[in-house]
PDB file of C-alpha atoms in Angstrom:
ATOM      1  CA  MET A  19       0.179  -0.484  -0.329  1.00 95.00           C
ATOM      2  CA  VAL A  20       0.749   3.976  -0.508  1.00 97.00           C
ATOM      3  CA  LEU A  21       0.595   6.235   2.281  1.00 98.00           C
ATOM      4  CA  ALA A  22       0.163   9.643  -0.407  1.00 98.00           C
ATOM      5  CA  VAL A  23       1.312  13.125   1.950  1.00 98.00           C
ATOM      6  CA  ASP A  24       0.112  16.302   0.571  1.00 96.00           C
ATOM      7  CA  MET A  25       1.373  19.012   3.256  1.00 94.00           C
ATOM      8  CA  GLY A  26       0.645  22.243   2.485  1.00 88.00           C
ATOM      9  CA  ASN A  27       1.238  25.068   5.395  1.00 87.00           C
ATOM     10  CA  THR A  28      -1.712  24.445   6.989  1.00 87.00           C
ATOM     11  CA  GLN A  29      -3.187  21.130   6.495  1.00 90.00           C
ATOM     12  CA  THR A  30      -1.625  17.970   5.423  1.00 94.00           C
ATOM     13  CA  ALA A  31      -3.992  15.507   3.939  1.00 95.00           C
ATOM     14  CA  LEU A  32      -2.606  11.651   4.139  1.00 97.00           C
ATOM     15  CA  GLY A  33      -4.546   9.185   1.963  1.00 97.00           C
ATOM     16  CA  LEU A  34      -3.656   5.209   1.463  1.00 97.00           C
ATOM     17  CA  PHE A  35      -4.124   3.558  -1.325  1.00 97.00           C
ATOM     18  CA  ASP A  36      -4.154   0.147  -2.432  1.00 95.00           C
ATOM     19  CA  GLY A  37      -2.753   0.718  -5.922  1.00 92.00           C
ATOM     20  CA  GLU A  38      -5.156   3.164  -7.746  1.00 90.00           C
ATOM     21  CA  GLU A  39      -8.699   2.933  -5.029  1.00 94.00           C
ATOM     22  CA  LEU A  40      -8.172   5.242  -1.807  1.00 95.00           C
ATOM     23  CA  ILE A  41      -8.322   3.398   1.539  1.00 95.00           C
ATOM     24  CA  HIS A  42      -9.073   5.595   3.826  1.00 95.00           C
ATOM     25  CA  SER A  43      -8.034   9.209   4.286  1.00 95.00           C
ATOM     26  CA  TRP A  44      -7.558  11.764   7.606  1.00 95.00           C
ATOM     27  CA  ARG A  45      -7.065  16.137   7.810  1.00 93.00           C
ATOM     28  CA  MET A  46      -3.081  16.539  10.260  1.00 93.00           C
ATOM     29  CA  PRO A  47      -2.491  20.302  11.334  1.00 92.00           C
ATOM     30  CA  THR A  48       0.893  21.225   9.451  1.00 92.00           C
ATOM     31  CA  ASP A  49       2.766  22.310  12.161  1.00 91.00           C
ATOM     32  CA  ARG A  50       6.622  22.849  11.662  1.00 92.00           C
ATOM     33  CA  THR A  51       7.977  21.996  14.939  1.00 93.00           C
ATOM     34  CA  PHE A  52       6.674  18.188  14.249  1.00 94.00           C
ATOM     35  CA  THR A  53       9.775  15.698  14.603  1.00 96.00           C
ATOM     36  CA  LYS A  54       9.912  12.229  12.501  1.00 96.00           C
ATOM     37  CA  ASP A  55       8.494  10.592  16.239  1.00 96.00           C
ATOM     38  CA  GLU A  56       6.058  13.255  16.755  1.00 96.00           C
ATOM     39  CA  ILE A  57       4.457  12.572  13.251  1.00 96.00           C
ATOM     40  CA  ASN A  58       5.133   8.320  13.335  1.00 96.00           C
ATOM     41  CA  VAL A  59       3.191   8.094  16.726  1.00 95.00           C
ATOM     42  CA  ARG A  60       0.102  10.814  15.223  1.00 95.00           C
ATOM     43  CA  LEU A  61       0.065   7.781  11.915  1.00 96.00           C
ATOM     44  CA  GLN A  62      -0.579   5.146  14.152  1.00 96.00           C
ATOM     45  CA  GLY A  63      -3.110   6.700  15.728  1.00 95.00           C
ATOM     46  CA  TYR A  64      -4.605   7.166  13.054  1.00 95.00           C
ATOM     47  CA  PHE A  65      -4.530   3.914  11.589  1.00 95.00           C
ATOM     48  CA  ARG A  66      -5.653   2.222  15.002  1.00 94.00           C
ATOM     49  CA  MET A  67      -9.231   4.096  14.067  1.00 92.00           C
ATOM     50  CA  TYR A  68     -10.040   1.239  11.131  1.00 91.00           C
ATOM     51  CA  GLY A  69      -6.991  -0.814  13.165  1.00 92.00           C
ATOM     52  CA  ARG A  70      -4.633  -1.539  10.809  1.00 93.00           C
ATOM     53  CA  ASP A  71      -1.186  -0.957  11.176  1.00 93.00           C
ATOM     54  CA  LEU A  72       1.694   0.736   9.774  1.00 94.00           C
ATOM     55  CA  SER A  73       3.153  -1.437   8.390  1.00 93.00           C
ATOM     56  CA  CYS A  74       1.385  -2.175   5.467  1.00 94.00           C
ATOM     57  CA  VAL A  75       2.479   1.141   4.435  1.00 96.00           C
ATOM     58  CA  ASP A  76       5.021  -0.542   1.559  1.00 96.00           C
ATOM     59  CA  ALA A  77       6.095   3.072   0.166  1.00 97.00           C
ATOM     60  CA  ILE A  78       4.871   7.074   1.480  1.00 98.00           C
ATOM     61  CA  ALA A  79       4.191   9.048  -1.813  1.00 98.00           C
ATOM     62  CA  PHE A  80       5.147  12.537  -0.534  1.00 97.00           C
ATOM     63  CA  ALA A  81       4.530  16.046  -1.790  1.00 96.00           C
ATOM     64  CA  GLY A  82       5.735  19.323   0.619  1.00 91.00           C
ATOM     65  CA  VAL A  83       6.391  22.757   1.167  1.00 79.00           C
ATOM     66  CA  VAL A  84       7.825  22.539   4.153  1.00 82.00           C
ATOM     67  CA  PRO A  85      11.680  21.511   3.407  1.00 84.00           C
ATOM     68  CA  GLN A  86      12.359  20.752   6.890  1.00 85.00           C
ATOM     69  CA  LEU A  87       9.686  18.760   7.517  1.00 92.00           C
ATOM     70  CA  THR A  88      10.334  16.810   4.034  1.00 93.00           C
ATOM     71  CA  ARG A  89      13.234  16.080   6.448  1.00 94.00           C
ATOM     72  CA  GLU A  90      11.083  13.700   8.715  1.00 96.00           C
ATOM     73  CA  TRP A  91       8.406  12.796   6.602  1.00 96.00           C
ATOM     74  CA  GLU A  92      11.722  10.698   5.071  1.00 96.00           C
ATOM     75  CA  GLY A  93      12.344   9.855   8.613  1.00 96.00           C
ATOM     76  CA  VAL A  94       9.565   8.315   9.106  1.00 96.00           C
ATOM     77  CA  ALA A  95       9.610   6.209   6.258  1.00 97.00           C
ATOM     78  CA  LYS A  96      13.062   4.346   7.003  1.00 97.00           C
ATOM     79  CA  GLN A  97      10.803   4.391  10.485  1.00 96.00           C
ATOM     80  CA  LEU A  98       7.996   1.808   9.146  1.00 95.00           C
ATOM     81  CA  GLY A  99      11.391   0.276   6.574  1.00 96.00           C
ATOM     82  CA  SER A 100       9.305   2.177   2.995  1.00 97.00           C
ATOM     83  CA  ALA A 101      10.844   3.769   0.702  1.00 97.00           C
ATOM     84  CA  PHE A 102       9.599   7.145   0.113  1.00 97.00           C
ATOM     85  CA  LEU A 103       9.213   9.483  -2.964  1.00 97.00           C
ATOM     86  CA  ALA A 104       9.309  13.198  -2.909  1.00 96.00           C
ATOM     87  CA  ILE A 105       8.247  14.828  -6.202  1.00 96.00           C
ATOM     88  CA  GLY A 106       9.693  17.224  -7.843  1.00 92.00           C
ATOM     89  CA  ARG A 107      13.228  17.529  -9.655  1.00 89.00           C
ATOM     90  CA  ASP A 108      13.391  13.492  -8.286  1.00 90.00           C
ATOM     91  CA  THR A 109       9.763  12.676 -10.008  1.00 95.00           C
ATOM     92  CA  ALA A 110      10.686  15.336 -12.958  1.00 94.00           C
ATOM     93  CA  ALA A 111      10.729  12.192 -15.669  1.00 93.00           C
ATOM     94  CA  VAL A 112       7.480  11.416 -15.118  1.00 96.00           C
ATOM     95  CA  THR A 113       5.210  14.643 -15.664  1.00 96.00           C
ATOM     96  CA  SER A 114       4.953  17.560 -18.205  1.00 96.00           C
ATOM     97  CA  VAL A 115       6.072  21.417 -17.007  1.00 96.00           C
ATOM     98  CA  LYS A 116       6.627  23.374 -19.282  1.00 96.00           C
ATOM     99  CA  ALA A 117       7.135  26.233 -16.778  1.00 93.00           C
ATOM    100  CA  ASP A 118      10.076  28.979 -17.083  1.00 94.00           C
ATOM    101  CA  ASN A 119      10.789  27.643 -13.885  1.00 93.00           C
ATOM    102  CA  PRO A 120       9.982  24.519 -13.056  1.00 92.00           C
ATOM    103  CA  LEU A 121      12.138  23.851  -9.502  1.00 89.00           C
ATOM    104  CA  GLU A 122       9.838  26.912  -8.679  1.00 92.00           C
ATOM    105  CA  VAL A 123       6.384  24.839  -9.503  1.00 94.00           C
ATOM    106  CA  GLY A 124       4.560  23.385  -5.886  1.00 93.00           C
ATOM    107  CA  ALA A 125       4.155  19.745  -6.001  1.00 95.00           C
ATOM    108  CA  ASP A 126       1.489  19.668  -4.953  1.00 95.00           C
ATOM    109  CA  ARG A 127       0.238  21.597  -8.648  1.00 96.00           C
ATOM    110  CA  ILE A 128       2.440  19.016 -10.566  1.00 97.00           C
ATOM    111  CA  ALA A 129       0.264  16.640  -8.450  1.00 97.00           C
ATOM    112  CA  ASN A 130      -2.649  18.287  -9.519  1.00 98.00           C
ATOM    113  CA  ALA A 131      -2.210  18.646 -13.365  1.00 97.00           C
ATOM    114  CA  VAL A 132      -0.899  15.011 -13.304  1.00 98.00           C
ATOM    115  CA  ALA A 133      -3.951  13.700 -11.227  1.00 98.00           C
ATOM    116  CA  ALA A 134      -6.358  15.832 -14.222  1.00 98.00           C
ATOM    117  CA  ALA A 135      -4.931  15.508 -17.184  1.00 97.00           C
ATOM    118  CA  THR A 136      -5.358  11.917 -15.996  1.00 97.00           C
ATOM    119  CA  PHE A 137      -8.753  11.756 -14.221  1.00 97.00           C
ATOM    120  CA  TYR A 138     -10.556  14.296 -16.306  1.00 98.00           C
ATOM    121  CA  GLY A 139      -8.891  14.947 -20.074  1.00 97.00           C
ATOM    122  CA  SER A 140      -7.051  17.164 -21.252  1.00 96.00           C
ATOM    123  CA  PRO A 141      -7.265  20.790 -21.306  1.00 97.00           C
ATOM    124  CA  SER A 142      -8.209  21.084 -17.777  1.00 98.00           C
ATOM    125  CA  ILE A 143      -8.417  23.764 -15.349  1.00 98.00           C
ATOM    126  CA  VAL A 144      -7.644  22.914 -11.350  1.00 98.00           C
ATOM    127  CA  VAL A 145      -8.527  25.655  -9.105  1.00 98.00           C
ATOM    128  CA  ASP A 146      -7.332  24.493  -5.756  1.00 97.00           C
ATOM    129  CA  PHE A 147      -8.104  26.477  -2.390  1.00 95.00           C
ATOM    130  CA  GLY A 148      -5.895  25.814   0.221  1.00 88.00           C
ATOM    131  CA  THR A 149      -3.250  28.433   2.202  1.00 86.00           C
ATOM    132  CA  ALA A 150      -3.535  29.857  -1.167  1.00 91.00           C
ATOM    133  CA  THR A 151      -5.728  29.876  -4.188  1.00 95.00           C
ATOM    134  CA  ASN A 152      -4.713  28.685  -6.679  1.00 96.00           C
ATOM    135  CA  ILE A 153      -4.686  28.149 -10.362  1.00 98.00           C
ATOM    136  CA  ASP A 154      -3.709  25.128 -12.507  1.00 98.00           C
ATOM    137  CA  VAL A 155      -3.310  24.434 -15.834  1.00 98.00           C
ATOM    138  CA  VAL A 156      -2.939  22.131 -17.966  1.00 98.00           C
ATOM    139  CA  ASP A 157      -2.193  22.247 -21.643  1.00 96.00           C
ATOM    140  CA  ASP A 158      -3.664  19.999 -24.383  1.00 95.00           C
ATOM    141  CA  SER A 159      -1.010  18.076 -24.402  1.00 95.00           C
ATOM    142  CA  GLY A 160      -1.503  17.073 -20.583  1.00 95.00           C
ATOM    143  CA  SER A 161       1.150  19.692 -19.468  1.00 97.00           C
ATOM    144  CA  TYR A 162       1.511  21.366 -16.250  1.00 97.00           C
ATOM    145  CA  ILE A 163       1.836  25.266 -18.614  1.00 97.00           C
ATOM    146  CA  GLY A 164       1.446  27.846 -15.122  1.00 97.00           C
ATOM    147  CA  GLY A 165      -2.072  29.536 -14.213  1.00 97.00           C
ATOM    148  CA  ALA A 166      -2.633  32.043 -10.905  1.00 97.00           C
ATOM    149  CA  ILE A 167      -1.360  32.451  -7.331  1.00 96.00           C
ATOM    150  CA  ALA A 168      -3.996  34.708  -5.262  1.00 95.00           C
ATOM    151  CA  PRO A 169      -4.932  35.317  -0.847  1.00 92.00           C
ATOM    152  CA  GLY A 170      -6.602  31.137   0.418  1.00 92.00           C
ATOM    153  CA  ILE A 171     -10.524  31.745   1.821  1.00 90.00           C
ATOM    154  CA  ARG A 172      -8.551  31.363   5.589  1.00 86.00           C
ATOM    155  CA  ILE A 173      -6.020  34.303   4.790  1.00 87.00           C
ATOM    156  CA  SER A 174      -8.699  36.266   4.605  1.00 88.00           C
ATOM    157  CA  MET A 175     -10.549  35.492   6.901  1.00 85.00           C
ATOM    158  CA  ASP A 176      -8.275  35.770   9.043  1.00 84.00           C
ATOM    159  CA  ALA A 177      -7.125  39.115   7.185  1.00 87.00           C
ATOM    160  CA  LEU A 178     -10.195  40.771   8.034  1.00 85.00           C
ATOM    161  CA  VAL A 179     -10.410  40.204  11.496  1.00 80.00           C
ATOM    162  CA  ALA A 180      -7.668  41.649  12.650  1.00 81.00           C
ATOM    163  CA  ARG A 181      -7.230  44.442  11.159  1.00 79.00           C
ATOM    164  CA  ALA A 182     -10.955  45.474  11.871  1.00 78.00           C
ATOM    165  CA  ALA A 183     -11.957  45.780  15.692  1.00 65.00           C
ATOM    166  CA  GLN A 184     -16.429  45.065  15.121  1.00 67.00           C
ATOM    167  CA  LEU A 185     -15.751  42.126  13.254  1.00 73.00           C
ATOM    168  CA  ALA A 186     -15.054  38.889  14.536  1.00 72.00           C
ATOM    169  CA  SER A 187     -14.830  35.312  12.934  1.00 72.00           C
ATOM    170  CA  VAL A 188     -17.750  33.607  11.141  1.00 81.00           C
ATOM    171  CA  PRO A 189     -18.153  30.200   9.776  1.00 81.00           C
ATOM    172  CA  MET A 190     -17.275  29.247   6.409  1.00 83.00           C
ATOM    173  CA  GLU A 191     -20.385  29.181   4.460  1.00 85.00           C
ATOM    174  CA  ALA A 192     -22.338  30.325   1.610  1.00 85.00           C
ATOM    175  CA  PRO A 193     -24.561  32.664   2.599  1.00 84.00           C
ATOM    176  CA  GLY A 194     -27.876  31.811   0.938  1.00 85.00           C
ATOM    177  CA  CYS A 195     -28.114  35.514  -1.413  1.00 87.00           C
ATOM    178  CA  VAL A 196     -26.048  37.778  -2.172  1.00 91.00           C
ATOM    179  CA  ILE A 197     -26.838  40.869  -0.388  1.00 92.00           C
ATOM    180  CA  GLY A 198     -26.200  40.377   2.739  1.00 90.00           C
ATOM    181  CA  SER A 199     -28.885  41.130   6.212  1.00 88.00           C
ATOM    182  CA  ASN A 200     -26.111  40.988   8.307  1.00 90.00           C
ATOM    183  CA  THR A 201     -22.784  41.718   9.314  1.00 86.00           C
ATOM    184  CA  ILE A 202     -22.103  37.905   9.588  1.00 86.00           C
ATOM    185  CA  GLU A 203     -23.813  36.865   5.697  1.00 90.00           C
ATOM    186  CA  ALA A 204     -22.286  39.725   4.058  1.00 91.00           C
ATOM    187  CA  VAL A 205     -18.809  39.304   6.038  1.00 89.00           C
ATOM    188  CA  GLN A 206     -19.519  35.108   3.874  1.00 89.00           C
ATOM    189  CA  ASN A 207     -20.625  36.885   1.065  1.00 92.00           C
ATOM    190  CA  GLY A 208     -17.212  39.006   0.478  1.00 91.00           C
ATOM    191  CA  ILE A 209     -15.114  36.141   1.757  1.00 90.00           C
ATOM    192  CA  VAL A 210     -16.679  33.207  -0.494  1.00 92.00           C
ATOM    193  CA  VAL A 211     -18.825  34.962  -3.074  1.00 94.00           C
ATOM    194  CA  GLY A 212     -15.904  36.257  -4.034  1.00 95.00           C
ATOM    195  CA  THR A 213     -13.713  33.607  -4.216  1.00 95.00           C
ATOM    196  CA  ALA A 214     -16.416  32.453  -6.783  1.00 96.00           C
ATOM    197  CA  CYS A 215     -16.527  35.293  -8.711  1.00 96.00           C
ATOM    198  CA  MET A 216     -12.408  35.764  -8.261  1.00 96.00           C
ATOM    199  CA  ALA A 217     -12.349  31.465 -10.165  1.00 97.00           C
ATOM    200  CA  GLU A 218     -14.963  32.329 -12.426  1.00 97.00           C
ATOM    201  CA  GLY A 219     -13.504  35.960 -14.133  1.00 97.00           C
ATOM    202  CA  LEU A 220      -9.509  33.770 -14.059  1.00 98.00           C
ATOM    203  CA  VAL A 221     -11.218  30.634 -15.087  1.00 98.00           C
ATOM    204  CA  ARG A 222     -13.108  32.582 -17.667  1.00 98.00           C
ATOM    205  CA  ARG A 223     -10.313  34.375 -18.499  1.00 98.00           C
ATOM    206  CA  ILE A 224      -7.356  31.082 -19.039  1.00 98.00           C
ATOM    207  CA  LYS A 225     -10.252  29.686 -21.316  1.00 97.00           C
ATOM    208  CA  ALA A 226      -9.821  32.676 -23.386  1.00 97.00           C
ATOM    209  CA  GLU A 227      -6.545  32.140 -23.816  1.00 96.00           C
ATOM    210  CA  LEU A 228      -5.717  29.029 -23.936  1.00 94.00           C
ATOM    211  CA  GLY A 229      -9.109  29.145 -26.964  1.00 95.00           C
ATOM    212  CA  THR A 230     -10.660  25.800 -24.710  1.00 94.00           C
ATOM    213  CA  PRO A 231     -14.071  26.365 -23.870  1.00 95.00           C
ATOM    214  CA  ASP A 232     -14.525  23.137 -23.071  1.00 95.00           C
ATOM    215  CA  ALA A 233     -11.724  22.182 -20.479  1.00 97.00           C
ATOM    216  CA  CYS A 234     -12.591  20.870 -17.670  1.00 98.00           C
ATOM    217  CA  VAL A 235     -12.919  22.520 -14.352  1.00 98.00           C
ATOM    218  CA  ILE A 236     -12.355  21.070 -11.506  1.00 98.00           C
ATOM    219  CA  ALA A 237     -12.189  22.559  -8.181  1.00 98.00           C
ATOM    220  CA  THR A 238     -10.435  20.118  -4.763  1.00 97.00           C
ATOM    221  CA  GLY A 239      -9.514  21.811  -1.742  1.00 93.00           C
ATOM    222  CA  GLY A 240     -10.955  21.548   1.889  1.00 87.00           C
ATOM    223  CA  LEU A 241     -13.020  24.448   1.037  1.00 90.00           C
ATOM    224  CA  ALA A 242     -14.283  23.566  -2.794  1.00 94.00           C
ATOM    225  CA  SER A 243     -17.668  22.350  -1.517  1.00 93.00           C
ATOM    226  CA  ILE A 244     -18.444  25.027   0.383  1.00 93.00           C
ATOM    227  CA  VAL A 245     -17.073  27.482  -3.117  1.00 95.00           C
ATOM    228  CA  ALA A 246     -19.013  25.519  -5.230  1.00 95.00           C
ATOM    229  CA  GLN A 247     -22.383  26.101  -4.045  1.00 93.00           C
ATOM    230  CA  SER A 248     -21.417  29.800  -5.206  1.00 94.00           C
ATOM    231  CA  THR A 249     -20.566  29.124  -8.978  1.00 95.00           C
ATOM    232  CA  ASP A 250     -21.028  26.559 -11.855  1.00 95.00           C
ATOM    233  CA  ALA A 251     -17.654  27.595 -12.646  1.00 96.00           C
ATOM    234  CA  PHE A 252     -17.539  23.931 -11.995  1.00 98.00           C
ATOM    235  CA  ASP A 253     -17.610  20.360 -13.682  1.00 98.00           C
ATOM    236  CA  VAL A 254     -16.074  18.339 -11.057  1.00 97.00           C
ATOM    237  CA  VAL A 255     -15.646  18.556  -7.696  1.00 98.00           C
ATOM    238  CA  ASP A 256     -12.535  16.250  -6.357  1.00 97.00           C
ATOM    239  CA  PRO A 257     -11.511  17.742  -2.667  1.00 94.00           C
ATOM    240  CA  LEU A 258      -8.479  14.060  -2.512  1.00 95.00           C
ATOM    241  CA  LEU A 259      -7.284  15.336  -6.154  1.00 97.00           C
ATOM    242  CA  THR A 260      -4.603  16.419  -5.232  1.00 97.00           C
ATOM    243  CA  LEU A 261      -3.612  12.501  -3.101  1.00 98.00           C
ATOM    244  CA  ARG A 262      -4.505  11.046  -6.342  1.00 97.00           C
ATOM    245  CA  GLY A 263      -1.409  12.688  -8.016  1.00 98.00           C
ATOM    246  CA  ILE A 264       0.483  12.530  -5.939  1.00 98.00           C
ATOM    247  CA  CYS A 265      -0.495   8.247  -5.592  1.00 97.00           C
ATOM    248  CA  GLU A 266      -0.150   7.877  -9.497  1.00 97.00           C
ATOM    249  CA  ILE A 267       3.438   9.751  -9.677  1.00 98.00           C
ATOM    250  CA  ASN A 268       4.318   7.098  -7.412  1.00 97.00           C
ATOM    251  CA  ARG A 269       2.574   4.419 -10.391  1.00 97.00           C
ATOM    252  CA  ARG A 270       4.605   5.575 -12.788  1.00 97.00           C
ATOM    253  CA  MET A 271       8.437   6.303 -11.155  1.00 96.00           C
ATOM    254  CA  GLN A 272       7.770   2.386 -10.396  1.00 93.00           C
ATOM    255  CA  GLN A 273       7.324   1.587 -14.514  1.00 91.00           C
ATOM    256  CA  GLN A 274      10.589   4.021 -14.628  1.00 83.00           C
TER     257      GLN A 274
END
């Protein structure tokens, strides 16, 4: 079995795959102080929830943005006697990145592009709602060619609450109407519906630039299902797209 790890700046998503089938998934905080031993203990707890043991993990396939934690996860793999694969330079042979500086492209964006092309076809556009809102574009050859990066929903919310003294944190929900009749609805409109409108506008312009109005648009990330309630810009909502891309890259590497 393969444990796919999508480590963002705020949260880390985990997926246990048996072949191409996702068996279980979890989320944990991304804490830069975690050691390999602390990560190991957390993993043991997650696996016990489903009556499983870490000894079933043959490989850890990893996409992450915090270098010091990459080393700790590699240490976890060594403790388990499992293979370790970090998406990036070492996996370039099985991915296609047509960006100005391929080594600067985040591992999660590469995984998104691979998953989009593999499971939904190309050209395609991925809108990933994480710490940042990333838009990843895949051309008709299945290659990642670029995209856009914007502040994420929670970053925007935290900044708003921190700078506006009379605004308290509100539930991250899609309101029922665009004209908020109270402060909570007004903030939800600005944050959730505003993010949906930004995605709509960028997707529309990207389709026009690509000359492919029928490109598949996939929403992913922890908040994708919430934003999707406020827009019809997405053809698919796949919260686990990145994990599936990580698993697919690992599969390709095994065939090298």
